[in-house]
Amino acid sequence: MALVRIPEENRTIEDEPAIAAFLAGHGIDYERWTDTADLAATAPPEAVLEAYAGRIAQLKARGGYVTADVIDVTAETPGLEGMLARFNSEHWHDEDEVRFIVEGRGLFHIHPPQGPVFAIEVEAGDLIRVPKGTHHWFDLCADRRIRAIRLFQDPSGWTPQYTSSGVDRAFQPLCFGPRYFPPTGPTVTA
Ligand SMILES: [Fe+2]
């Protein structure tokens, strides 16, 4: 499940309905798809799209998206750092940024017109729609692994428009990972 952090307020949101409500307040759609497909790590893009064909059709109907593809990278992907450098400084797009995370993790930072910058850590099973025009940037987590379905209204509209604000440089791309939250039961010491 996703995790939202608002560094300026020293606040973390970890509860799914609270995350969805907070993001909705910024025009961002967030859903959890619990019926995730059982796909091999080596499954080709076509198999990923096939496994989620029903869901993709629903999203296309809902949001006017016409195409879908799969981004699939690991730490070993040639040119990865150059690819990431296109998206890890503040930018916006002429169309929505829609991602369903199939595997791995990633970190969006959102810079709203009013209010502090916040981070959304996404992981497998998370669907996110960042509306067009939203100022944001994206990083991978330290493990450099993500496989995600991307949906486009018009792929040419997805060119990053950089703000050159420098705001992104004030935030470290820190992910906490699935084990960030300690168990709530009593602490047992050996
Ligand atoms: Fe983007």
Short mmCIF file of C-alpha atoms and ligand atoms in Angstrom, two decimals:
data_model
loop_
_atom_site.label_atom_id
_atom_site.label_comp_id
_atom_site.label_asym_id
_atom_site.label_seq_id
_atom_site.Cartn_x
_atom_site.Cartn_y
_atom_site.Cartn_z
CA MET A 1 0.00 0.00 0.00
CA ALA A 2 1.08 3.54 -0.65
CA LEU A 3 2.50 5.85 1.97
CA VAL A 4 2.15 9.64 2.00
CA ARG A 5 4.61 11.89 3.79
CA ILE A 6 4.42 15.64 4.28
CA PRO A 7 7.92 16.55 5.47
CA GLU A 8 7.10 20.18 6.31
CA GLU A 9 4.41 19.01 8.70
CA ASN A 10 6.38 16.00 9.92
CA ARG A 11 3.31 13.95 9.06
CA THR A 12 2.88 10.48 7.55
CA ILE A 13 -0.40 9.06 6.28
CA GLU A 14 -0.47 5.29 6.27
CA ASP A 15 -4.15 4.40 6.26
CA GLU A 16 -5.66 3.61 2.83
CA PRO A 17 -8.91 5.63 3.14
CA ALA A 18 -6.98 8.56 4.63
CA ILE A 19 -4.44 8.41 1.80
CA ALA A 20 -7.19 8.35 -0.84
CA ALA A 21 -8.98 11.27 0.86
CA PHE A 22 -5.80 13.35 1.20
CA LEU A 23 -4.83 12.75 -2.43
CA ALA A 24 -8.37 13.43 -3.67
CA GLY A 25 -8.07 16.84 -2.02
CA HIS A 26 -5.23 17.48 -4.48
CA GLY A 27 -7.12 16.05 -7.46
CA ILE A 28 -5.09 12.84 -7.42
CA ASP A 29 -6.91 9.52 -7.77
CA TYR A 30 -5.59 6.63 -5.73
CA GLU A 31 -6.87 3.04 -5.68
CA ARG A 32 -5.65 -0.31 -4.46
CA TRP A 33 -6.15 -3.25 -6.77
CA THR A 34 -6.07 -6.29 -4.54
CA ASP A 35 -6.76 -8.76 -7.37
CA THR A 36 -3.23 -8.52 -8.72
CA ALA A 37 -2.06 -11.03 -11.30
CA ASP A 38 0.53 -13.66 -10.53
CA LEU A 39 3.20 -12.75 -13.07
CA ALA A 40 6.75 -13.98 -13.40
CA ALA A 41 9.43 -11.30 -12.97
CA THR A 42 10.51 -12.12 -16.52
CA ALA A 43 7.02 -11.86 -18.04
CA PRO A 44 7.15 -9.75 -21.23
CA PRO A 45 5.15 -6.50 -21.51
CA GLU A 46 2.50 -8.20 -23.64
CA ALA A 47 1.81 -10.70 -20.84
CA VAL A 48 1.50 -7.90 -18.30
CA LEU A 49 -0.97 -6.00 -20.48
CA GLU A 50 -2.90 -9.23 -21.14
CA ALA A 51 -3.11 -10.05 -17.42
CA TYR A 52 -4.65 -6.63 -16.71
CA ALA A 53 -6.64 -6.27 -19.95
CA GLY A 54 -9.98 -5.98 -18.15
CA ARG A 55 -8.75 -3.30 -15.77
CA ILE A 56 -7.03 -1.38 -18.55
CA ALA A 57 -10.27 -1.38 -20.57
CA GLN A 58 -12.12 0.03 -17.55
CA LEU A 59 -9.57 2.80 -17.08
CA LYS A 60 -9.58 3.66 -20.78
CA ALA A 61 -13.35 3.99 -20.71
CA ARG A 62 -13.23 6.10 -17.56
CA GLY A 63 -10.39 8.44 -18.42
CA GLY A 64 -10.28 8.60 -22.20
CA TYR A 65 -6.94 6.84 -22.36
CA VAL A 66 -6.17 5.33 -25.73
CA THR A 67 -2.94 3.44 -25.22
CA ALA A 68 -1.22 1.48 -22.49
CA ASP A 69 2.33 0.24 -22.20
CA VAL A 70 4.64 -1.26 -19.60
CA ILE A 71 7.70 0.33 -18.06
CA ASP A 72 9.92 -2.40 -16.66
CA VAL A 73 13.30 -1.50 -15.20
CA THR A 74 15.83 -2.94 -12.78
CA ALA A 75 19.15 -1.64 -11.45
CA GLU A 76 20.75 -3.42 -14.42
CA THR A 77 18.69 -1.64 -17.10
CA PRO A 78 21.09 0.10 -19.51
CA GLY A 79 20.73 3.88 -19.42
CA LEU A 80 18.56 3.77 -16.30
CA GLU A 81 20.08 6.83 -14.63
CA GLY A 82 19.66 8.88 -17.79
CA MET A 83 16.04 7.74 -18.03
CA LEU A 84 15.40 8.70 -14.40
CA ALA A 85 17.08 12.08 -14.87
CA ARG A 86 14.26 13.08 -17.23
CA PHE A 87 11.71 12.78 -14.44
CA ASN A 88 13.45 13.51 -11.13
CA SER A 89 13.30 17.29 -11.38
CA GLU A 90 10.10 19.25 -11.08
CA HIS A 91 7.90 19.11 -14.19
CA TRP A 92 4.34 18.83 -15.41
CA HIS A 93 2.63 17.26 -18.40
CA ASP A 94 -0.15 18.19 -20.79
CA GLU A 95 -1.91 14.99 -19.83
CA ASP A 96 -2.56 12.83 -16.80
CA GLU A 97 0.21 10.60 -15.46
CA VAL A 98 -1.49 7.27 -14.79
CA ARG A 99 0.43 4.37 -13.34
CA PHE A 100 -0.50 0.97 -12.01
CA ILE A 101 2.43 -0.53 -10.14
CA VAL A 102 2.79 -4.21 -10.95
CA GLU A 103 6.06 -4.79 -9.14
CA GLY A 104 8.63 -2.77 -7.22
CA ARG A 105 8.28 0.73 -5.81
CA GLY A 106 8.57 4.37 -6.72
CA LEU A 107 8.34 7.82 -5.20
CA PHE A 108 6.32 10.75 -6.49
CA HIS A 109 6.79 14.19 -5.00
CA ILE A 110 3.88 16.58 -5.55
CA HIS A 111 4.23 20.36 -5.30
CA PRO A 112 0.72 21.77 -5.00
CA PRO A 113 -0.04 25.43 -5.79
CA GLN A 114 -0.99 25.89 -2.14
CA GLY A 115 0.41 23.86 0.71
CA PRO A 116 3.62 21.97 1.28
CA VAL A 117 5.31 19.43 -0.97
CA PHE A 118 4.30 15.87 -0.18
CA ALA A 119 5.68 12.47 -1.20
CA ILE A 120 3.71 9.43 -2.31
CA GLU A 121 5.54 6.14 -2.11
CA VAL A 122 3.79 3.65 -4.38
CA GLU A 123 4.18 -0.10 -4.54
CA ALA A 124 2.69 -3.14 -6.27
CA GLY A 125 -1.10 -2.96 -6.35
CA ASP A 126 -1.26 0.86 -6.31
CA LEU A 127 -3.03 2.79 -9.05
CA ILE A 128 -2.36 6.51 -9.17
CA ARG A 129 -3.53 9.28 -11.48
CA VAL A 130 -1.67 12.57 -11.24
CA PRO A 131 -3.73 15.13 -13.20
CA LYS A 132 -2.24 17.05 -16.08
CA GLY A 133 -0.59 20.28 -15.05
CA THR A 134 0.35 19.00 -11.58
CA HIS A 135 3.90 19.97 -10.62
CA HIS A 136 5.70 16.80 -9.58
CA TRP A 137 8.82 14.71 -9.89
CA PHE A 138 9.53 10.99 -9.68
CA ASP A 139 12.32 8.81 -8.34
CA LEU A 140 12.89 5.12 -7.98
CA CYS A 141 13.68 3.73 -4.55
CA ALA A 142 17.13 2.43 -3.67
CA ASP A 143 16.41 -1.01 -5.13
CA ARG A 144 15.84 0.59 -8.55
CA ARG A 145 13.00 -1.74 -9.41
CA ILE A 146 9.66 -0.89 -10.92
CA ARG A 147 7.28 -2.53 -13.34
CA ALA A 148 4.24 -0.42 -14.06
CA ILE A 149 1.46 -0.08 -16.59
CA ARG A 150 1.22 3.43 -18.05
CA LEU A 151 -1.91 4.78 -19.68
CA PHE A 152 -1.92 7.65 -22.15
CA GLN A 153 -4.54 9.90 -23.69
CA ASP A 154 -1.94 11.01 -26.21
CA PRO A 155 1.63 9.80 -25.71
CA SER A 156 2.97 12.99 -27.32
CA GLY A 157 1.32 15.01 -24.54
CA TRP A 158 3.44 13.29 -21.96
CA THR A 159 6.64 15.22 -22.68
CA PRO A 160 7.91 16.70 -19.38
CA GLN A 161 7.63 20.47 -19.11
CA TYR A 162 10.30 21.48 -16.62
CA THR A 163 9.68 24.25 -14.12
CA SER A 164 13.38 24.69 -13.21
CA SER A 165 12.16 25.81 -9.79
CA GLY A 166 14.86 23.87 -7.94
CA VAL A 167 12.27 22.89 -5.31
CA ASP A 168 13.04 19.21 -5.93
CA ARG A 169 16.59 19.68 -4.70
CA ALA A 170 15.32 20.27 -1.16
CA PHE A 171 13.93 16.72 -0.94
CA GLN A 172 15.82 13.45 -0.74
CA PRO A 173 14.26 10.52 -2.63
CA LEU A 174 13.82 8.44 0.50
CA CYS A 175 11.64 5.36 0.46
CA PHE A 176 10.76 3.52 3.60
CA GLY A 177 9.71 0.19 2.16
CA PRO A 178 7.15 -2.35 3.28
CA ARG A 179 8.80 -2.97 6.65
CA TYR A 180 8.79 0.65 7.73
CA PHE A 181 5.95 0.20 10.18
CA PRO A 182 6.88 -1.74 13.29
CA PRO A 183 4.44 -4.34 14.63
CA THR A 184 1.91 -2.88 17.01
CA GLY A 185 2.11 -5.69 19.54
CA PRO A 186 4.25 -5.65 22.68
CA THR A 187 7.98 -5.50 22.15
CA VAL A 188 9.71 -8.74 23.04
CA THR A 189 13.39 -8.64 23.90
CA ALA A 190 15.52 -11.74 23.98
FE FE B 1 5.89 13.14 -14.77
#
